[in-house]
Amino acid sequence: MKLYIADAFTEKIFGGNPAGVVLIGNGDDFPPEEIMLKTAAELRYSETAFIRQLGDNEFNIRYFTPAAEVELCGHATIAAFECLRDAGLVHSGSICTNRTLAGDLQIIVKDDFIMMDMASPKFIRAIDDQKSVDKLYNIMGIRYEPVFSHSGEPLMPEIISTGLPDIIMPVSSPAQLSETAPDFDALSELSKRYGVTGAHVFTLNSDKPDITAECRNFAPLYDIDEEAATGTASGALTYYLYRHGLIEGNTCLFLQGEAMSRPSSIRTCIDVSDGSVKIQAGGNAAILVRGEISL
């Protein structure tokens, strides 16, 4: 089997979010789940993608953190399709199908970056009673400071999924984003209670041109204290901003990973037509390692 390590949502190695990628031999089945989980734990990246080719431009990908299998992972998908391009299994201009536990998703391989469909966006619930809000912000190591939409509506944390449910959590400024320092044990327990992957913290008050929001992502329940780039949560954030009238046009650019010295740029696109909402997320990827793995 071929093994890659690739950094997603960056044009340069040692930036973005690294992922392991395992290309399973043509016609072979996935290794046993225990082996895939041990492989992910051995590689120690937040996610490792295991890929079976089902046909021309059709693939089945399973995603493992060091702790568990997850339904979908955005950055590992971007890394996976860059590795498939490197292996000659897809080409620029290809439109591919990725069969995942979150559903069948379309992947568009462009000349210099990759875009992927998110699962249909779902608003699950708001966290809007003051006691719960204060508890959440206290767990994240910061004080609750009100943030408002253009219409003066207070922006509250919400649980949204575009493949994985996350708490989408606004903060007032880049300084407060930088100060965020979760109690990881408490956040893990809260994530269990809410049935979420973790917390995606963002500020709209960036002083960087062309940036829609600056973000940080924390998922200690899945052994990911902080992640440098998170595609599924970026999709959920895009839907949050759309719901509150905060998107101008149909594209967003999110900056993540600066607190980890791994700056990442995540593009998203939202299409609203015929009463449905479709969100894509994507970016670049840079391959660090090409090799073989014996499983």
PDB file of C-alpha atoms in Angstrom:
ATOM      1  CA  MET A   1       0.000   0.000   0.000  1.00  0.00           C
ATOM      2  CA  LYS A   2       1.132   3.528  -0.741  1.00  0.00           C
ATOM      3  CA  LEU A   3       1.535   5.939   2.163  1.00  0.00           C
ATOM      4  CA  TYR A   4       1.517   9.716   1.863  1.00  0.00           C
ATOM      5  CA  ILE A   5       1.770  12.525   4.364  1.00  0.00           C
ATOM      6  CA  ALA A   6       0.343  15.771   3.013  1.00  0.00           C
ATOM      7  CA  ASP A   7      -0.339  19.212   4.456  1.00  0.00           C
ATOM      8  CA  ALA A   8      -3.825  20.447   3.516  1.00  0.00           C
ATOM      9  CA  PHE A   9      -5.067  24.023   3.126  1.00  0.00           C
ATOM     10  CA  THR A  10      -1.609  25.355   2.359  1.00  0.00           C
ATOM     11  CA  GLU A  11       0.663  25.739  -0.649  1.00  0.00           C
ATOM     12  CA  LYS A  12       3.812  24.942   1.349  1.00  0.00           C
ATOM     13  CA  ILE A  13       4.915  21.979   3.413  1.00  0.00           C
ATOM     14  CA  PHE A  14       4.955  22.500   7.189  1.00  0.00           C
ATOM     15  CA  GLY A  15       1.901  24.748   6.937  1.00  0.00           C
ATOM     16  CA  GLY A  16      -1.763  23.857   7.012  1.00  0.00           C
ATOM     17  CA  ASN A  17      -3.073  20.660   8.579  1.00  0.00           C
ATOM     18  CA  PRO A  18      -1.144  17.410   8.061  1.00  0.00           C
ATOM     19  CA  ALA A  19      -2.932  14.153   7.296  1.00  0.00           C
ATOM     20  CA  GLY A  20      -1.885  10.589   6.677  1.00  0.00           C
ATOM     21  CA  VAL A  21      -3.183   9.080   3.434  1.00  0.00           C
ATOM     22  CA  VAL A  22      -3.137   5.339   2.690  1.00  0.00           C
ATOM     23  CA  LEU A  23      -3.924   4.172  -0.858  1.00  0.00           C
ATOM     24  CA  ILE A  24      -5.199   0.601  -0.744  1.00  0.00           C
ATOM     25  CA  GLY A  25      -4.192  -1.664  -3.624  1.00  0.00           C
ATOM     26  CA  ASN A  26      -6.570  -2.026  -6.550  1.00  0.00           C
ATOM     27  CA  GLY A  27      -9.275  -4.572  -5.720  1.00  0.00           C
ATOM     28  CA  ASP A  28      -8.224  -4.955  -2.074  1.00  0.00           C
ATOM     29  CA  ASP A  29     -10.567  -4.332   0.834  1.00  0.00           C
ATOM     30  CA  PHE A  30      -9.930  -2.050   3.786  1.00  0.00           C
ATOM     31  CA  PRO A  31      -7.713  -3.497   6.509  1.00  0.00           C
ATOM     32  CA  PRO A  32      -9.504  -4.447   9.749  1.00  0.00           C
ATOM     33  CA  GLU A  33     -10.752  -1.442  11.709  1.00  0.00           C
ATOM     34  CA  GLU A  34      -8.341  -2.201  14.553  1.00  0.00           C
ATOM     35  CA  ILE A  35      -5.407  -1.968  12.121  1.00  0.00           C
ATOM     36  CA  MET A  36      -6.623   1.314  10.647  1.00  0.00           C
ATOM     37  CA  LEU A  37      -7.080   2.756  14.124  1.00  0.00           C
ATOM     38  CA  LYS A  38      -3.611   1.616  15.185  1.00  0.00           C
ATOM     39  CA  THR A  39      -2.158   3.087  11.996  1.00  0.00           C
ATOM     40  CA  ALA A  40      -3.787   6.453  12.720  1.00  0.00           C
ATOM     41  CA  ALA A  41      -2.473   6.319  16.290  1.00  0.00           C
ATOM     42  CA  GLU A  42       1.014   5.430  15.048  1.00  0.00           C
ATOM     43  CA  LEU A  43       1.064   8.299  12.535  1.00  0.00           C
ATOM     44  CA  ARG A  44      -0.301  10.636  15.254  1.00  0.00           C
ATOM     45  CA  TYR A  45      -2.011  13.047  12.895  1.00  0.00           C
ATOM     46  CA  SER A  46      -5.480  14.293  13.710  1.00  0.00           C
ATOM     47  CA  GLU A  47      -6.870  12.184  10.849  1.00  0.00           C
ATOM     48  CA  THR A  48      -5.642   9.497   8.478  1.00  0.00           C
ATOM     49  CA  ALA A  49      -7.609   8.715   5.320  1.00  0.00           C
ATOM     50  CA  PHE A  50      -7.814   5.173   3.911  1.00  0.00           C
ATOM     51  CA  ILE A  51      -8.826   5.083   0.233  1.00  0.00           C
ATOM     52  CA  ARG A  52     -10.282   2.336  -1.952  1.00  0.00           C
ATOM     53  CA  GLN A  53     -10.827   2.999  -5.641  1.00  0.00           C
ATOM     54  CA  LEU A  54     -14.252   1.752  -6.767  1.00  0.00           C
ATOM     55  CA  GLY A  55     -14.088   2.861 -10.414  1.00  0.00           C
ATOM     56  CA  ASP A  56     -12.993   5.732 -12.633  1.00  0.00           C
ATOM     57  CA  ASN A  57     -13.080   8.867 -10.467  1.00  0.00           C
ATOM     58  CA  GLU A  58     -15.014   6.971  -7.783  1.00  0.00           C
ATOM     59  CA  PHE A  59     -13.541   6.329  -4.342  1.00  0.00           C
ATOM     60  CA  ASN A  60     -14.513   5.141  -0.876  1.00  0.00           C
ATOM     61  CA  ILE A  61     -12.669   6.947   1.935  1.00  0.00           C
ATOM     62  CA  ARG A  62     -12.739   6.121   5.635  1.00  0.00           C
ATOM     63  CA  TYR A  63     -11.285   8.514   8.201  1.00  0.00           C
ATOM     64  CA  PHE A  64      -9.622   7.653  11.513  1.00  0.00           C
ATOM     65  CA  THR A  65      -8.382   9.861  14.322  1.00  0.00           C
ATOM     66  CA  PRO A  66      -5.963   8.295  16.829  1.00  0.00           C
ATOM     67  CA  ALA A  67      -9.050   7.571  18.968  1.00  0.00           C
ATOM     68  CA  ALA A  68     -11.931   6.642  16.655  1.00  0.00           C
ATOM     69  CA  GLU A  69     -13.377   6.508  13.152  1.00  0.00           C
ATOM     70  CA  VAL A  70     -15.220   9.679  12.090  1.00  0.00           C
ATOM     71  CA  GLU A  71     -17.737  10.092   9.290  1.00  0.00           C
ATOM     72  CA  LEU A  72     -15.930  12.816   7.370  1.00  0.00           C
ATOM     73  CA  CYS A  73     -12.795  14.946   7.515  1.00  0.00           C
ATOM     74  CA  GLY A  74     -12.345  17.972   5.293  1.00  0.00           C
ATOM     75  CA  HIS A  75      -8.588  18.459   5.464  1.00  0.00           C
ATOM     76  CA  ALA A  76      -7.880  14.733   5.025  1.00  0.00           C
ATOM     77  CA  THR A  77     -10.142  14.751   1.942  1.00  0.00           C
ATOM     78  CA  ILE A  78      -8.228  17.641   0.375  1.00  0.00           C
ATOM     79  CA  ALA A  79      -4.953  15.852   1.177  1.00  0.00           C
ATOM     80  CA  ALA A  80      -6.336  12.554  -0.162  1.00  0.00           C
ATOM     81  CA  PHE A  81      -7.288  13.902  -3.567  1.00  0.00           C
ATOM     82  CA  GLU A  82      -3.983  15.727  -3.964  1.00  0.00           C
ATOM     83  CA  CYS A  83      -2.282  12.375  -3.273  1.00  0.00           C
ATOM     84  CA  LEU A  84      -4.583  10.627  -5.749  1.00  0.00           C
ATOM     85  CA  ARG A  85      -3.559  13.227  -8.330  1.00  0.00           C
ATOM     86  CA  ASP A  86       0.099  12.602  -7.499  1.00  0.00           C
ATOM     87  CA  ALA A  87      -0.466   8.854  -7.963  1.00  0.00           C
ATOM     88  CA  GLY A  88      -2.052   9.449 -11.380  1.00  0.00           C
ATOM     89  CA  LEU A  89      -5.484   8.192 -10.291  1.00  0.00           C
ATOM     90  CA  VAL A  90      -7.227  11.554 -10.818  1.00  0.00           C
ATOM     91  CA  HIS A  91      -6.315  14.522 -12.986  1.00  0.00           C
ATOM     92  CA  SER A  92      -6.894  18.260 -13.075  1.00  0.00           C
ATOM     93  CA  GLY A  93     -10.429  18.811 -14.290  1.00  0.00           C
ATOM     94  CA  SER A  94     -11.711  15.551 -12.791  1.00  0.00           C
ATOM     95  CA  ILE A  95     -15.087  15.490 -11.041  1.00  0.00           C
ATOM     96  CA  CYS A  96     -15.008  12.617  -8.569  1.00  0.00           C
ATOM     97  CA  THR A  97     -17.353  10.835  -6.198  1.00  0.00           C
ATOM     98  CA  ASN A  98     -16.223  10.257  -2.628  1.00  0.00           C
ATOM     99  CA  ARG A  99     -18.355   7.657  -0.848  1.00  0.00           C
ATOM    100  CA  THR A 100     -18.158   8.339   2.891  1.00  0.00           C
ATOM    101  CA  LEU A 101     -20.073   7.524   6.047  1.00  0.00           C
ATOM    102  CA  ALA A 102     -21.517  11.056   5.744  1.00  0.00           C
ATOM    103  CA  GLY A 103     -22.892  10.279   2.263  1.00  0.00           C
ATOM    104  CA  ASP A 104     -21.720  10.469  -1.339  1.00  0.00           C
ATOM    105  CA  LEU A 105     -19.885  13.741  -1.952  1.00  0.00           C
ATOM    106  CA  GLN A 106     -18.621  15.381  -5.114  1.00  0.00           C
ATOM    107  CA  ILE A 107     -14.955  16.407  -5.367  1.00  0.00           C
ATOM    108  CA  ILE A 108     -13.735  18.848  -8.015  1.00  0.00           C
ATOM    109  CA  VAL A 109     -10.016  18.634  -8.826  1.00  0.00           C
ATOM    110  CA  LYS A 110      -8.968  22.025 -10.167  1.00  0.00           C
ATOM    111  CA  ASP A 111      -5.563  22.964 -11.555  1.00  0.00           C
ATOM    112  CA  ASP A 112      -4.211  24.419  -8.320  1.00  0.00           C
ATOM    113  CA  PHE A 113      -6.669  23.431  -5.593  1.00  0.00           C
ATOM    114  CA  ILE A 114      -9.423  20.982  -4.689  1.00  0.00           C
ATOM    115  CA  MET A 115     -13.027  21.647  -3.666  1.00  0.00           C
ATOM    116  CA  MET A 116     -15.256  19.153  -1.903  1.00  0.00           C
ATOM    117  CA  ASP A 117     -18.963  18.994  -1.217  1.00  0.00           C
ATOM    118  CA  MET A 118     -19.979  19.198   2.386  1.00  0.00           C
ATOM    119  CA  ALA A 119     -22.871  17.121   3.680  1.00  0.00           C
ATOM    120  CA  SER A 120     -26.199  18.986   3.649  1.00  0.00           C
ATOM    121  CA  PRO A 121     -25.972  21.706   6.310  1.00  0.00           C
ATOM    122  CA  LYS A 122     -28.026  21.163   9.453  1.00  0.00           C
ATOM    123  CA  PHE A 123     -28.797  23.659  12.186  1.00  0.00           C
ATOM    124  CA  ILE A 124     -29.112  21.465  15.280  1.00  0.00           C
ATOM    125  CA  ARG A 125     -29.648  23.925  18.113  1.00  0.00           C
ATOM    126  CA  ALA A 126     -28.595  27.241  19.595  1.00  0.00           C
ATOM    127  CA  ILE A 127     -26.827  27.551  22.934  1.00  0.00           C
ATOM    128  CA  ASP A 128     -28.558  30.698  24.069  1.00  0.00           C
ATOM    129  CA  ASP A 129     -29.526  30.517  27.730  1.00  0.00           C
ATOM    130  CA  GLN A 130     -27.090  32.617  29.726  1.00  0.00           C
ATOM    131  CA  LYS A 131     -26.071  29.879  32.143  1.00  0.00           C
ATOM    132  CA  SER A 132     -25.057  27.526  29.302  1.00  0.00           C
ATOM    133  CA  VAL A 133     -23.327  30.338  27.413  1.00  0.00           C
ATOM    134  CA  ASP A 134     -21.293  31.375  30.450  1.00  0.00           C
ATOM    135  CA  LYS A 135     -20.322  27.758  31.121  1.00  0.00           C
ATOM    136  CA  LEU A 136     -19.159  27.268  27.537  1.00  0.00           C
ATOM    137  CA  TYR A 137     -17.030  30.414  27.481  1.00  0.00           C
ATOM    138  CA  ASN A 138     -15.592  29.632  30.917  1.00  0.00           C
ATOM    139  CA  ILE A 139     -14.559  26.177  29.679  1.00  0.00           C
ATOM    140  CA  MET A 140     -12.872  27.880  26.727  1.00  0.00           C
ATOM    141  CA  GLY A 141     -10.901  30.061  29.144  1.00  0.00           C
ATOM    142  CA  ILE A 142     -12.447  33.398  28.143  1.00  0.00           C
ATOM    143  CA  ARG A 143     -15.276  35.692  29.202  1.00  0.00           C
ATOM    144  CA  TYR A 144     -18.467  35.944  27.188  1.00  0.00           C
ATOM    145  CA  GLU A 145     -18.494  39.270  25.334  1.00  0.00           C
ATOM    146  CA  PRO A 146     -21.559  39.954  23.145  1.00  0.00           C
ATOM    147  CA  VAL A 147     -21.053  39.912  19.376  1.00  0.00           C
ATOM    148  CA  PHE A 148     -23.716  41.369  17.078  1.00  0.00           C
ATOM    149  CA  SER A 149     -24.799  40.894  13.479  1.00  0.00           C
ATOM    150  CA  HIS A 150     -25.225  43.816  11.075  1.00  0.00           C
ATOM    151  CA  SER A 151     -28.870  44.085  12.165  1.00  0.00           C
ATOM    152  CA  GLY A 152     -27.971  44.255  15.859  1.00  0.00           C
ATOM    153  CA  GLU A 153     -28.959  40.637  16.525  1.00  0.00           C
ATOM    154  CA  PRO A 154     -26.766  38.997  19.195  1.00  0.00           C
ATOM    155  CA  LEU A 155     -24.748  36.140  17.749  1.00  0.00           C
ATOM    156  CA  MET A 156     -24.958  33.108  20.018  1.00  0.00           C
ATOM    157  CA  PRO A 157     -23.104  29.797  19.818  1.00  0.00           C
ATOM    158  CA  GLU A 158     -24.897  27.248  17.646  1.00  0.00           C
ATOM    159  CA  ILE A 159     -24.438  23.564  16.908  1.00  0.00           C
ATOM    160  CA  ILE A 160     -24.255  23.068  13.150  1.00  0.00           C
ATOM    161  CA  SER A 161     -23.187  20.145  10.994  1.00  0.00           C
ATOM    162  CA  THR A 162     -21.984  19.869   7.423  1.00  0.00           C
ATOM    163  CA  GLY A 163     -20.775  16.327   8.038  1.00  0.00           C
ATOM    164  CA  LEU A 164     -19.712  16.565  11.681  1.00  0.00           C
ATOM    165  CA  PRO A 165     -21.548  18.591  14.348  1.00  0.00           C
ATOM    166  CA  ASP A 166     -19.530  21.407  15.923  1.00  0.00           C
ATOM    167  CA  ILE A 167     -20.228  24.253  18.313  1.00  0.00           C
ATOM    168  CA  ILE A 168     -19.804  27.384  16.184  1.00  0.00           C
ATOM    169  CA  MET A 169     -18.752  29.985  18.717  1.00  0.00           C
ATOM    170  CA  PRO A 170     -18.234  33.725  18.076  1.00  0.00           C
ATOM    171  CA  VAL A 171     -15.712  35.841  19.971  1.00  0.00           C
ATOM    172  CA  SER A 172     -15.326  39.583  19.871  1.00  0.00           C
ATOM    173  CA  SER A 173     -11.813  40.104  18.515  1.00  0.00           C
ATOM    174  CA  PRO A 174      -8.563  38.496  17.306  1.00  0.00           C
ATOM    175  CA  ALA A 175      -7.155  39.202  20.779  1.00  0.00           C
ATOM    176  CA  GLN A 176      -9.926  37.188  22.439  1.00  0.00           C
ATOM    177  CA  LEU A 177      -9.443  34.435  19.853  1.00  0.00           C
ATOM    178  CA  SER A 178      -5.745  34.341  20.748  1.00  0.00           C
ATOM    179  CA  GLU A 179      -6.550  34.225  24.474  1.00  0.00           C
ATOM    180  CA  THR A 180      -8.803  31.169  24.097  1.00  0.00           C
ATOM    181  CA  ALA A 181      -7.317  28.386  26.241  1.00  0.00           C
ATOM    182  CA  PRO A 182      -9.770  25.530  26.834  1.00  0.00           C
ATOM    183  CA  ASP A 183      -9.972  23.193  29.790  1.00  0.00           C
ATOM    184  CA  PHE A 184      -9.660  20.131  27.548  1.00  0.00           C
ATOM    185  CA  ASP A 185     -11.159  17.645  30.006  1.00  0.00           C
ATOM    186  CA  ALA A 186     -14.176  19.869  30.560  1.00  0.00           C
ATOM    187  CA  LEU A 187     -14.547  20.506  26.823  1.00  0.00           C
ATOM    188  CA  SER A 188     -14.466  16.747  26.167  1.00  0.00           C
ATOM    189  CA  GLU A 189     -17.273  16.222  28.677  1.00  0.00           C
ATOM    190  CA  LEU A 190     -19.280  19.098  27.224  1.00  0.00           C
ATOM    191  CA  SER A 191     -18.760  17.720  23.709  1.00  0.00           C
ATOM    192  CA  LYS A 192     -20.153  14.366  24.836  1.00  0.00           C
ATOM    193  CA  ARG A 193     -23.169  16.050  26.396  1.00  0.00           C
ATOM    194  CA  TYR A 194     -23.929  18.106  23.296  1.00  0.00           C
ATOM    195  CA  GLY A 195     -23.071  15.291  20.874  1.00  0.00           C
ATOM    196  CA  VAL A 196     -20.489  17.383  19.000  1.00  0.00           C
ATOM    197  CA  THR A 197     -16.980  16.898  17.681  1.00  0.00           C
ATOM    198  CA  GLY A 198     -15.697  20.031  19.386  1.00  0.00           C
ATOM    199  CA  ALA A 199     -15.756  23.834  19.347  1.00  0.00           C
ATOM    200  CA  HIS A 200     -14.955  26.069  16.373  1.00  0.00           C
ATOM    201  CA  VAL A 201     -14.174  29.559  17.648  1.00  0.00           C
ATOM    202  CA  PHE A 202     -14.174  32.507  15.234  1.00  0.00           C
ATOM    203  CA  THR A 203     -13.992  36.277  14.995  1.00  0.00           C
ATOM    204  CA  LEU A 204     -15.249  38.415  12.126  1.00  0.00           C
ATOM    205  CA  ASN A 205     -13.176  41.387  13.261  1.00  0.00           C
ATOM    206  CA  SER A 206     -10.023  40.468  11.371  1.00  0.00           C
ATOM    207  CA  ASP A 207      -7.650  43.221  10.312  1.00  0.00           C
ATOM    208  CA  LYS A 208      -6.368  41.032   7.474  1.00  0.00           C
ATOM    209  CA  PRO A 209      -7.660  41.983   4.008  1.00  0.00           C
ATOM    210  CA  ASP A 210      -9.908  39.511   2.177  1.00  0.00           C
ATOM    211  CA  ILE A 211     -10.311  37.279   5.267  1.00  0.00           C
ATOM    212  CA  THR A 212     -13.925  36.482   6.172  1.00  0.00           C
ATOM    213  CA  ALA A 213     -13.054  35.204   9.658  1.00  0.00           C
ATOM    214  CA  GLU A 214     -10.132  34.057  11.764  1.00  0.00           C
ATOM    215  CA  CYS A 215     -10.725  30.724  13.491  1.00  0.00           C
ATOM    216  CA  ARG A 216      -9.454  28.131  15.943  1.00  0.00           C
ATOM    217  CA  ASN A 217     -10.768  24.579  16.374  1.00  0.00           C
ATOM    218  CA  PHE A 218     -10.628  22.330  19.448  1.00  0.00           C
ATOM    219  CA  ALA A 219     -11.730  18.662  19.539  1.00  0.00           C
ATOM    220  CA  PRO A 220     -10.128  17.011  22.594  1.00  0.00           C
ATOM    221  CA  LEU A 221     -12.872  14.351  22.712  1.00  0.00           C
ATOM    222  CA  TYR A 222     -11.171  12.899  19.618  1.00  0.00           C
ATOM    223  CA  ASP A 223      -7.621  13.434  20.905  1.00  0.00           C
ATOM    224  CA  ILE A 224      -7.289  16.666  18.898  1.00  0.00           C
ATOM    225  CA  ASP A 225      -6.529  19.450  21.357  1.00  0.00           C
ATOM    226  CA  GLU A 226      -6.283  21.972  18.514  1.00  0.00           C
ATOM    227  CA  GLU A 227      -6.434  21.589  14.746  1.00  0.00           C
ATOM    228  CA  ALA A 228      -4.688  23.816  12.213  1.00  0.00           C
ATOM    229  CA  ALA A 229      -7.391  23.605   9.507  1.00  0.00           C
ATOM    230  CA  THR A 230     -10.858  22.102   9.685  1.00  0.00           C
ATOM    231  CA  GLY A 231     -12.889  21.727   6.492  1.00  0.00           C
ATOM    232  CA  THR A 232     -16.125  20.410   8.002  1.00  0.00           C
ATOM    233  CA  ALA A 233     -16.208  23.120  10.671  1.00  0.00           C
ATOM    234  CA  SER A 234     -15.473  25.749   7.989  1.00  0.00           C
ATOM    235  CA  GLY A 235     -18.521  24.489   6.132  1.00  0.00           C
ATOM    236  CA  ALA A 236     -20.580  24.743   9.324  1.00  0.00           C
ATOM    237  CA  LEU A 237     -19.275  28.270   9.937  1.00  0.00           C
ATOM    238  CA  THR A 238     -20.235  29.238   6.385  1.00  0.00           C
ATOM    239  CA  TYR A 239     -23.799  28.062   7.061  1.00  0.00           C
ATOM    240  CA  TYR A 240     -23.830  29.971  10.375  1.00  0.00           C
ATOM    241  CA  LEU A 241     -22.779  33.178   8.614  1.00  0.00           C
ATOM    242  CA  TYR A 242     -25.378  32.619   5.888  1.00  0.00           C
ATOM    243  CA  ARG A 243     -28.134  32.055   8.460  1.00  0.00           C
ATOM    244  CA  HIS A 244     -27.308  35.383  10.107  1.00  0.00           C
ATOM    245  CA  GLY A 245     -26.913  37.418   6.900  1.00  0.00           C
ATOM    246  CA  LEU A 246     -23.164  37.895   7.371  1.00  0.00           C
ATOM    247  CA  ILE A 247     -21.936  36.675   3.978  1.00  0.00           C
ATOM    248  CA  GLU A 248     -21.496  39.127   1.127  1.00  0.00           C
ATOM    249  CA  GLY A 249     -21.449  37.128  -2.103  1.00  0.00           C
ATOM    250  CA  ASN A 250     -21.134  33.357  -2.112  1.00  0.00           C
ATOM    251  CA  THR A 251     -17.501  32.747  -1.130  1.00  0.00           C
ATOM    252  CA  CYS A 252     -15.576  32.877   2.136  1.00  0.00           C
ATOM    253  CA  LEU A 253     -11.922  32.675   3.068  1.00  0.00           C
ATOM    254  CA  PHE A 254     -11.066  31.531   6.585  1.00  0.00           C
ATOM    255  CA  LEU A 255      -7.701  31.794   8.304  1.00  0.00           C
ATOM    256  CA  GLN A 256      -6.871  29.104  10.869  1.00  0.00           C
ATOM    257  CA  GLY A 257      -3.777  27.595  12.475  1.00  0.00           C
ATOM    258  CA  GLU A 258      -1.855  30.778  13.236  1.00  0.00           C
ATOM    259  CA  ALA A 259      -1.825  29.973  16.960  1.00  0.00           C
ATOM    260  CA  MET A 260      -0.065  26.699  16.055  1.00  0.00           C
ATOM    261  CA  SER A 261       2.424  28.357  13.652  1.00  0.00           C
ATOM    262  CA  ARG A 262       0.747  26.395  10.821  1.00  0.00           C
ATOM    263  CA  PRO A 263      -1.232  29.076   8.944  1.00  0.00           C
ATOM    264  CA  SER A 264      -4.029  27.631   6.842  1.00  0.00           C
ATOM    265  CA  SER A 265      -6.374  29.128   4.255  1.00  0.00           C
ATOM    266  CA  ILE A 266      -9.736  27.428   3.761  1.00  0.00           C
ATOM    267  CA  ARG A 267     -12.016  28.456   0.902  1.00  0.00           C
ATOM    268  CA  THR A 268     -15.737  27.847   1.027  1.00  0.00           C
ATOM    269  CA  CYS A 269     -18.527  28.430  -1.449  1.00  0.00           C
ATOM    270  CA  ILE A 270     -22.269  28.472  -0.751  1.00  0.00           C
ATOM    271  CA  ASP A 271     -24.970  27.984  -3.369  1.00  0.00           C
ATOM    272  CA  VAL A 272     -28.613  28.616  -2.520  1.00  0.00           C
ATOM    273  CA  SER A 273     -31.118  27.550  -5.154  1.00  0.00           C
ATOM    274  CA  ASP A 274     -34.518  25.827  -5.298  1.00  0.00           C
ATOM    275  CA  GLY A 275     -34.821  26.093  -1.533  1.00  0.00           C
ATOM    276  CA  SER A 276     -31.692  24.046  -0.871  1.00  0.00           C
ATOM    277  CA  VAL A 277     -28.279  25.084   0.405  1.00  0.00           C
ATOM    278  CA  LYS A 278     -25.096  23.498  -0.923  1.00  0.00           C
ATOM    279  CA  ILE A 279     -21.700  24.223   0.612  1.00  0.00           C
ATOM    280  CA  GLN A 280     -18.253  23.348  -0.689  1.00  0.00           C
ATOM    281  CA  ALA A 281     -14.916  23.704   1.078  1.00  0.00           C
ATOM    282  CA  GLY A 282     -11.432  23.385  -0.292  1.00  0.00           C
ATOM    283  CA  GLY A 283      -7.925  24.620  -0.776  1.00  0.00           C
ATOM    284  CA  ASN A 284      -4.424  23.572  -1.691  1.00  0.00           C
ATOM    285  CA  ALA A 285      -2.312  20.699  -0.402  1.00  0.00           C
ATOM    286  CA  ALA A 286       1.441  20.046  -0.330  1.00  0.00           C
ATOM    287  CA  ILE A 287       2.905  16.527  -0.214  1.00  0.00           C
ATOM    288  CA  LEU A 288       5.655  15.949   2.333  1.00  0.00           C
ATOM    289  CA  VAL A 289       6.169  12.160   2.208  1.00  0.00           C
ATOM    290  CA  ARG A 290       5.720   9.445  -0.431  1.00  0.00           C
ATOM    291  CA  GLY A 291       6.364   5.838   0.577  1.00  0.00           C
ATOM    292  CA  GLU A 292       5.046   2.355   1.259  1.00  0.00           C
ATOM    293  CA  ILE A 293       3.260   0.962   4.299  1.00  0.00           C
ATOM    294  CA  SER A 294       2.888  -2.711   5.229  1.00  0.00           C
ATOM    295  CA  LEU A 295      -0.490  -3.483   6.794  1.00  0.00           C
TER     296      LEU A 295
END
